[in-house]
Short mmCIF file of N, CA, C and O in Angstrom, two decimals:
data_model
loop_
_atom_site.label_atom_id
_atom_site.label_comp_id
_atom_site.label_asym_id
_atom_site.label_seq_id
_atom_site.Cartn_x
_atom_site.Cartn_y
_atom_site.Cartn_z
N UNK A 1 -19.88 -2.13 -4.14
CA UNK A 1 -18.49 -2.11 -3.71
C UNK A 1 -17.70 -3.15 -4.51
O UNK A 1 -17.95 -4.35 -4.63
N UNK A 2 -16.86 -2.57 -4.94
CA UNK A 2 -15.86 -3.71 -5.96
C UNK A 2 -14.75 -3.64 -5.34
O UNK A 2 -14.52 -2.45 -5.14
N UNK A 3 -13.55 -4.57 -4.73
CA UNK A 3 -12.63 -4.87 -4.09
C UNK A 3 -11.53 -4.56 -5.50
O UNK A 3 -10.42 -4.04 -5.45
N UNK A 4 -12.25 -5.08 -6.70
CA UNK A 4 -11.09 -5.06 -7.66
C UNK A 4 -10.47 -3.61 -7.78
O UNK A 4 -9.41 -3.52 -8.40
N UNK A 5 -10.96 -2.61 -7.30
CA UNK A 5 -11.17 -1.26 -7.90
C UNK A 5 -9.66 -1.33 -7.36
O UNK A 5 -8.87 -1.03 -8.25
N UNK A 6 -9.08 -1.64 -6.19
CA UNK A 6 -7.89 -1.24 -4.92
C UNK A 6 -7.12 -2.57 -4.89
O UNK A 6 -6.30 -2.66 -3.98
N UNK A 7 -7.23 -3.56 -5.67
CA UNK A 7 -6.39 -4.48 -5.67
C UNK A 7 -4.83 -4.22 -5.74
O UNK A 7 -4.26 -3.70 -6.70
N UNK A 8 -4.27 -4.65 -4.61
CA UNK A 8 -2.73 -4.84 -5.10
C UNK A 8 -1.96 -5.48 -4.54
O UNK A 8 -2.53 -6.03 -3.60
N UNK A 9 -0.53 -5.84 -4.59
CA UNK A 9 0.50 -6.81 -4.39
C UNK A 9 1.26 -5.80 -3.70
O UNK A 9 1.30 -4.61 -3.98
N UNK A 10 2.12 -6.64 -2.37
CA UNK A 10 3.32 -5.90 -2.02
C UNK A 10 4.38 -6.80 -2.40
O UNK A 10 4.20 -7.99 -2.66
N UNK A 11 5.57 -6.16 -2.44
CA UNK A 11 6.78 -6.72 -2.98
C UNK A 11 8.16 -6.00 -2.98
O UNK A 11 8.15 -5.04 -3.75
N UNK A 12 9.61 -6.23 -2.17
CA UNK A 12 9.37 -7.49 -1.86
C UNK A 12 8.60 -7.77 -0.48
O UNK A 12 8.71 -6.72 0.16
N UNK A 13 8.02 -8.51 0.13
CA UNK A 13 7.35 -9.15 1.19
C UNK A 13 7.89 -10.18 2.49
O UNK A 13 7.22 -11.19 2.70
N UNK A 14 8.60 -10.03 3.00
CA UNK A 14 9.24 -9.11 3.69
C UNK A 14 10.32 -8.06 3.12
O UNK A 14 11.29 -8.38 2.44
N UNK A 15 10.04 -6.92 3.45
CA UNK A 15 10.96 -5.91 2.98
C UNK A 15 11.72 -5.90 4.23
O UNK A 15 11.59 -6.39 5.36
N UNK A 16 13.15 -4.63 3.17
CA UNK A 16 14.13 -4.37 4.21
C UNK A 16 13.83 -2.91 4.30
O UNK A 16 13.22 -2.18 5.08
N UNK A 17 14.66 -2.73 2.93
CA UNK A 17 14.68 -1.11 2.63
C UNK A 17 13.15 -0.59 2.14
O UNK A 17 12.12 -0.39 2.79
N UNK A 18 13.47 -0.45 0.60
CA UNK A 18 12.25 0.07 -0.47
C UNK A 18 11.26 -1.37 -0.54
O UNK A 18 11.54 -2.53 -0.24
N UNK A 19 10.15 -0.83 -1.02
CA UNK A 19 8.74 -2.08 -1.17
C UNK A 19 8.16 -1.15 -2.02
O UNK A 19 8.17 0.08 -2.07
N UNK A 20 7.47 -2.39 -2.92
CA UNK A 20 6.65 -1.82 -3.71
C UNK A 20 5.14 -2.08 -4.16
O UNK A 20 4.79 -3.23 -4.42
N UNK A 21 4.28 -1.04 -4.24
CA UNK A 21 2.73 -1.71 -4.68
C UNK A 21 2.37 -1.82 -5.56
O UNK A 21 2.05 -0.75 -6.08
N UNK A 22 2.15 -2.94 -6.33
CA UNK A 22 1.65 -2.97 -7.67
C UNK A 22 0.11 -3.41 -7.93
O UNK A 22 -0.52 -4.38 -7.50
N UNK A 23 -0.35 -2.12 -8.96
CA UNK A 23 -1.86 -2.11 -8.99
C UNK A 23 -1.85 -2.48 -10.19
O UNK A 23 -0.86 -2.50 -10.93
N UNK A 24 -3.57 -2.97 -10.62
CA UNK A 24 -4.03 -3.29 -11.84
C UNK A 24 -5.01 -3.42 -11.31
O UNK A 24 -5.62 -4.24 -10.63
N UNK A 25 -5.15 -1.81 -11.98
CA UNK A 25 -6.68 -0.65 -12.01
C UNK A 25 -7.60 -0.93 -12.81
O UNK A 25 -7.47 -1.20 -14.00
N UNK A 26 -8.69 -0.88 -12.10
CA UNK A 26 -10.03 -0.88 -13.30
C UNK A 26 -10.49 0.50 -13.69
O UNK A 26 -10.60 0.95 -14.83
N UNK A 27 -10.83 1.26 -12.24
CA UNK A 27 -10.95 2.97 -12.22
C UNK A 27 -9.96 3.46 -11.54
O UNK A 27 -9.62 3.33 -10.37
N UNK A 28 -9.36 4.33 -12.82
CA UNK A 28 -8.27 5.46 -12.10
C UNK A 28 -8.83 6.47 -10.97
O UNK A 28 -10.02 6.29 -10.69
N UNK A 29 -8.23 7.40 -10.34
CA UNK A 29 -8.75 7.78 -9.46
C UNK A 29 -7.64 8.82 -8.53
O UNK A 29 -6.54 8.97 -9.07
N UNK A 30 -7.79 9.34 -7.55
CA UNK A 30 -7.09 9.93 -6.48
C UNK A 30 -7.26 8.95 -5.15
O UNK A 30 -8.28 9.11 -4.49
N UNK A 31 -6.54 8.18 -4.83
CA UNK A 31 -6.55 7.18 -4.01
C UNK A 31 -6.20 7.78 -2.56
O UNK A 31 -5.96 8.98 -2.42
N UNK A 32 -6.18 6.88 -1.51
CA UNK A 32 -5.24 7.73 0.20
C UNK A 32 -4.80 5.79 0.32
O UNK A 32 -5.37 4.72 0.13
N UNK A 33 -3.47 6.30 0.74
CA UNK A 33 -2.85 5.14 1.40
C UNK A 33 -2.56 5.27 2.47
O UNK A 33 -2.29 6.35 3.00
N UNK A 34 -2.57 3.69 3.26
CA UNK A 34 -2.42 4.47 5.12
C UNK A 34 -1.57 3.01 5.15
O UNK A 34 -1.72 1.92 4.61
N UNK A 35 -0.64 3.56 6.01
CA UNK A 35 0.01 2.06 7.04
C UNK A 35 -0.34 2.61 8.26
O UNK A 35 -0.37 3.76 8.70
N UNK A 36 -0.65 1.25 8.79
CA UNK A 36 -0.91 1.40 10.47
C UNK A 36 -0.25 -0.03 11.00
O UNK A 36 -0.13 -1.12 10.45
N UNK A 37 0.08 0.40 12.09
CA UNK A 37 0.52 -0.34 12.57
C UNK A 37 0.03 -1.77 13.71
O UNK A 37 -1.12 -1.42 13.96
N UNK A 38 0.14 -2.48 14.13
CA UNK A 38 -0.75 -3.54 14.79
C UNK A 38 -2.04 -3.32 15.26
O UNK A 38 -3.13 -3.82 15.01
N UNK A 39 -1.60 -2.41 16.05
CA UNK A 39 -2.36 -1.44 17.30
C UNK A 39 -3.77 -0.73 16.20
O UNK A 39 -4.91 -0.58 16.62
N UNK A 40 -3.45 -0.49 15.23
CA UNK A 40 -4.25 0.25 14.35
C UNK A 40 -3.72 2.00 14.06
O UNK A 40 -4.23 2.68 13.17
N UNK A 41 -2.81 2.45 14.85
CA UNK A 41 -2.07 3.48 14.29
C UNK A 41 -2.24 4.09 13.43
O UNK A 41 -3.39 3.80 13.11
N UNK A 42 -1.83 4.94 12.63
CA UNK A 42 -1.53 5.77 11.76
C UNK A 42 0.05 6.16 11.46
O UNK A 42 0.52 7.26 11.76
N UNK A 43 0.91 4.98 10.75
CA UNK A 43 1.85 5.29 10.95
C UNK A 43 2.64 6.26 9.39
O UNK A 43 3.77 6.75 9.36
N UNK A 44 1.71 6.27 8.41
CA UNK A 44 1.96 6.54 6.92
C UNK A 44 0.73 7.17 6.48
O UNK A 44 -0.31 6.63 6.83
N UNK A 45 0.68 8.07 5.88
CA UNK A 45 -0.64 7.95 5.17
C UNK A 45 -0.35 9.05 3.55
O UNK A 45 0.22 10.07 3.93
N UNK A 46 -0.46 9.07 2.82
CA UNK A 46 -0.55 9.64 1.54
C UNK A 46 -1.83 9.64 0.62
O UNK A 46 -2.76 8.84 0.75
N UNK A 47 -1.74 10.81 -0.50
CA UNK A 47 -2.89 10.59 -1.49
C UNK A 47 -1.90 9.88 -3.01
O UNK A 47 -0.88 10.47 -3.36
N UNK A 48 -2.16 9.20 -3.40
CA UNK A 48 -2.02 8.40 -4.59
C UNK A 48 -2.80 9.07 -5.58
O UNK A 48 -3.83 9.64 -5.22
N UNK A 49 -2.41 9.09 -6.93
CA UNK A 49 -2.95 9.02 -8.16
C UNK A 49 -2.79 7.80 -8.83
O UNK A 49 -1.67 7.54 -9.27
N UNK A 50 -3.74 6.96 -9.00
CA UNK A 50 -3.97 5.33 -9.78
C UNK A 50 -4.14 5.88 -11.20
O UNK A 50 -5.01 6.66 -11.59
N UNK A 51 -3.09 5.29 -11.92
CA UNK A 51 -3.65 5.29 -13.51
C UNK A 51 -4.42 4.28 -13.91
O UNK A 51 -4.13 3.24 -13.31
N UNK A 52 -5.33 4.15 -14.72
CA UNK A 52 -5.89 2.81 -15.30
C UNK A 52 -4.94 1.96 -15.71
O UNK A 52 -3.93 2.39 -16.25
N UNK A 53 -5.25 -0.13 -15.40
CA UNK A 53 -4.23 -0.60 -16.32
C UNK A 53 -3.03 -0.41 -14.79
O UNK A 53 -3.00 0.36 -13.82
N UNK A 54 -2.34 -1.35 -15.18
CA UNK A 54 -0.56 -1.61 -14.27
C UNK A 54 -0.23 -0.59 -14.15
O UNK A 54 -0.32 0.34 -14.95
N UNK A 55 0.46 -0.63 -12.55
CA UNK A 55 0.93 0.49 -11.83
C UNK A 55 1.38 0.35 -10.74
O UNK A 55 0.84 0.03 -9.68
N UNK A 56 2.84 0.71 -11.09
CA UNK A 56 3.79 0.41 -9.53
C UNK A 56 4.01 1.77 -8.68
O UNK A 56 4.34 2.83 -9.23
N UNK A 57 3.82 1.65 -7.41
CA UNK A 57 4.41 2.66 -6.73
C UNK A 57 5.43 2.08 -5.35
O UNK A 57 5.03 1.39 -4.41
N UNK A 58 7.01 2.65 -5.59
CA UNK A 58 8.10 2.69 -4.89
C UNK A 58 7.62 3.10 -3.99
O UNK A 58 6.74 3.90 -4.32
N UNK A 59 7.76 2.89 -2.35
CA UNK A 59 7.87 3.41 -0.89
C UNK A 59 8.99 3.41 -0.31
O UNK A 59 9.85 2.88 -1.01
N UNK A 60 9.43 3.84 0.82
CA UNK A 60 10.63 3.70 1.14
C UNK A 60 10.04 3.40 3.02
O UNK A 60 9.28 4.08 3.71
N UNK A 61 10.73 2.22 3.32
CA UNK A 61 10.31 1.79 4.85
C UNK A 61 11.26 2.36 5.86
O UNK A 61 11.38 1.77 6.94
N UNK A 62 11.90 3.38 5.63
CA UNK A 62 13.15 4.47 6.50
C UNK A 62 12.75 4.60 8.34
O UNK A 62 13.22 4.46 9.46
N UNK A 63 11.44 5.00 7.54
CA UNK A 63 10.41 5.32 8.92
C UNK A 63 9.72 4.07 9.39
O UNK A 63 8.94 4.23 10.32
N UNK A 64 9.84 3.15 9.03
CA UNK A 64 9.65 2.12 9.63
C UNK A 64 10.33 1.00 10.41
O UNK A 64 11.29 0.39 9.93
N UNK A 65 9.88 0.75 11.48
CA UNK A 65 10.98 -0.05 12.83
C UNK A 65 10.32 -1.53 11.94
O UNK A 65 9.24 -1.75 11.40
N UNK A 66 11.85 -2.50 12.18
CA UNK A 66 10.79 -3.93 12.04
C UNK A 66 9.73 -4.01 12.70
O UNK A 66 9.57 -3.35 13.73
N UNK A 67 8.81 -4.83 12.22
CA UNK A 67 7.47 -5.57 12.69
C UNK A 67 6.58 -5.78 11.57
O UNK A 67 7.01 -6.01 10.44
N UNK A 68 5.37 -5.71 11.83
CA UNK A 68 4.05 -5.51 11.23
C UNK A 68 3.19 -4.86 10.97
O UNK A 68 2.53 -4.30 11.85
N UNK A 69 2.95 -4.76 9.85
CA UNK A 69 2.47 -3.36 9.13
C UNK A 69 1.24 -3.66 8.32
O UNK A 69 1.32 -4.69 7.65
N UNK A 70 -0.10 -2.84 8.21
CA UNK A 70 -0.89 -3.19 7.15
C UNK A 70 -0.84 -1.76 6.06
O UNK A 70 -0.66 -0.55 6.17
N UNK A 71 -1.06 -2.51 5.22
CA UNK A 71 -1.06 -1.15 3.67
C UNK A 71 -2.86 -1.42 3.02
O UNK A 71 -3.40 -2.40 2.50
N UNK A 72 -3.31 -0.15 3.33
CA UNK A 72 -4.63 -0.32 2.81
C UNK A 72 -4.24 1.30 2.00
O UNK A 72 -3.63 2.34 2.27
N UNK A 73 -5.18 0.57 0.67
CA UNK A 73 -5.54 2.07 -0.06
C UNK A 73 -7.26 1.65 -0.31
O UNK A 73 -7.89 0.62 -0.52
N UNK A 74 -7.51 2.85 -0.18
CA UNK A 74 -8.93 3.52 -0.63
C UNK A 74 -9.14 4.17 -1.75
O UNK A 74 -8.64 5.28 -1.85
N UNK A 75 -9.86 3.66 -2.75
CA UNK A 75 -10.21 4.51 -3.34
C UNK A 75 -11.78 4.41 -3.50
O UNK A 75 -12.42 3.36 -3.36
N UNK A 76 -12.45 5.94 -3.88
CA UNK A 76 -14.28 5.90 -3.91
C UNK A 76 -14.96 5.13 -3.15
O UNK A 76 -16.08 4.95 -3.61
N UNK A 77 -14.75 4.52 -2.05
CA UNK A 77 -15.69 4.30 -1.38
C UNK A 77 -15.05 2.63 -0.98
O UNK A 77 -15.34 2.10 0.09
N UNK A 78 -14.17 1.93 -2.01
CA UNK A 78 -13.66 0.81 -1.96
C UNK A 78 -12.58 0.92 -1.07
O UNK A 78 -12.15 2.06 -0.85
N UNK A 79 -11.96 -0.26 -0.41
CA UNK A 79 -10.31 -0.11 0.48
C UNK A 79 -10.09 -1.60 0.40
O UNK A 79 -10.90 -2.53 0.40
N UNK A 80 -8.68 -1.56 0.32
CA UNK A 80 -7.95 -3.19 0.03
C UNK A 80 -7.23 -3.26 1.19
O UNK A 80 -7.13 -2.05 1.41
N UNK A 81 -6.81 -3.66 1.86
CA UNK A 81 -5.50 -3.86 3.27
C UNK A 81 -4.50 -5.45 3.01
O UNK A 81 -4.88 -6.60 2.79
N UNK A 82 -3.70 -5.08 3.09
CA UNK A 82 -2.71 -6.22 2.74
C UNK A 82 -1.43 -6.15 3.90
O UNK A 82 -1.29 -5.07 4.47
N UNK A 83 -0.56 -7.17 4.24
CA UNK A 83 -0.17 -7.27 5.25
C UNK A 83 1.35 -6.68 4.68
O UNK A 83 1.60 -6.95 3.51
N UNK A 84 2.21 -6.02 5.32
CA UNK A 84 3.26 -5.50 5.10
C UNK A 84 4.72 -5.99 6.37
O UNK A 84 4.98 -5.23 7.29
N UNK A 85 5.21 -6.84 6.24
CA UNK A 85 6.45 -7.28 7.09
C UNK A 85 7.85 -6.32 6.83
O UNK A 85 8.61 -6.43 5.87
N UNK A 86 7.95 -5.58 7.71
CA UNK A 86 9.43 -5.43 7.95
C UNK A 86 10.53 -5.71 8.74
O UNK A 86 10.46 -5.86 9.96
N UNK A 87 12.06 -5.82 7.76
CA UNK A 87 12.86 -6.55 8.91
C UNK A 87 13.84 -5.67 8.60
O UNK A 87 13.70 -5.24 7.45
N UNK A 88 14.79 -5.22 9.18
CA UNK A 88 16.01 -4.55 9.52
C UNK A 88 17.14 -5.43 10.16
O UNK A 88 18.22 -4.92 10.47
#
C-alpha cells in the first residue's frame, strides 16, 4: 500500500464557493472520490481520471451546507482522506 499513489492538497481550505484538489501522481488511474460528512455520510461521490505527474481538479461546494467535510480518493486499493471546511 503506498499512500503516495492518492496524495493531495485541498485549496482554498476553508472554502466558500469552488475548492480545489491538487494531485501529484505516481500511478495514473480511474480513481472514486467521496465526501462524507462528520457522521460518515455519503454526501459526494464521483469517479476521477488521475493523470500521471500534477493535477488539479475544480469542485464546486453548491451542495454543500457549512461545516465539515472529509475528501478521500481511492485509487487501486490505496485511499487518502483530508479534511475539507466549509463556510457560507
Amino acid at each position: 500500500s503506498d499512500p503516495e499513489t492518492t496524495s493531495f492538497a485541498i485549496y482554498p481550505n476553508p472554502a466558500n464557493k469552488d475548492f480545489y484538489l491538487a494531485f501529484n501522481n505516481v500511478v495514473p488511474g480511474a480513481a472514486n472520490l467521496f465526501i462524507t460528512d462528520v457522521s460518515g455520510r455519503i454526501i459526494q461521490s464521483q469517479a476521477i481520471r488521475l493523470q500521471k505527474g500534477r493535477q488539479v481538479i475544480a469542485l464546486s461546494s453548491s451542495q454543500l451546507s457549512a461545516g465539515i467535510y472529509f475528501v478521500t480518493v481511492s485509487l487501486k486499493g490505496n485511499s487518502n482522506t483530508r479534511k475539507l471546511v466549509i463556510v457560507k
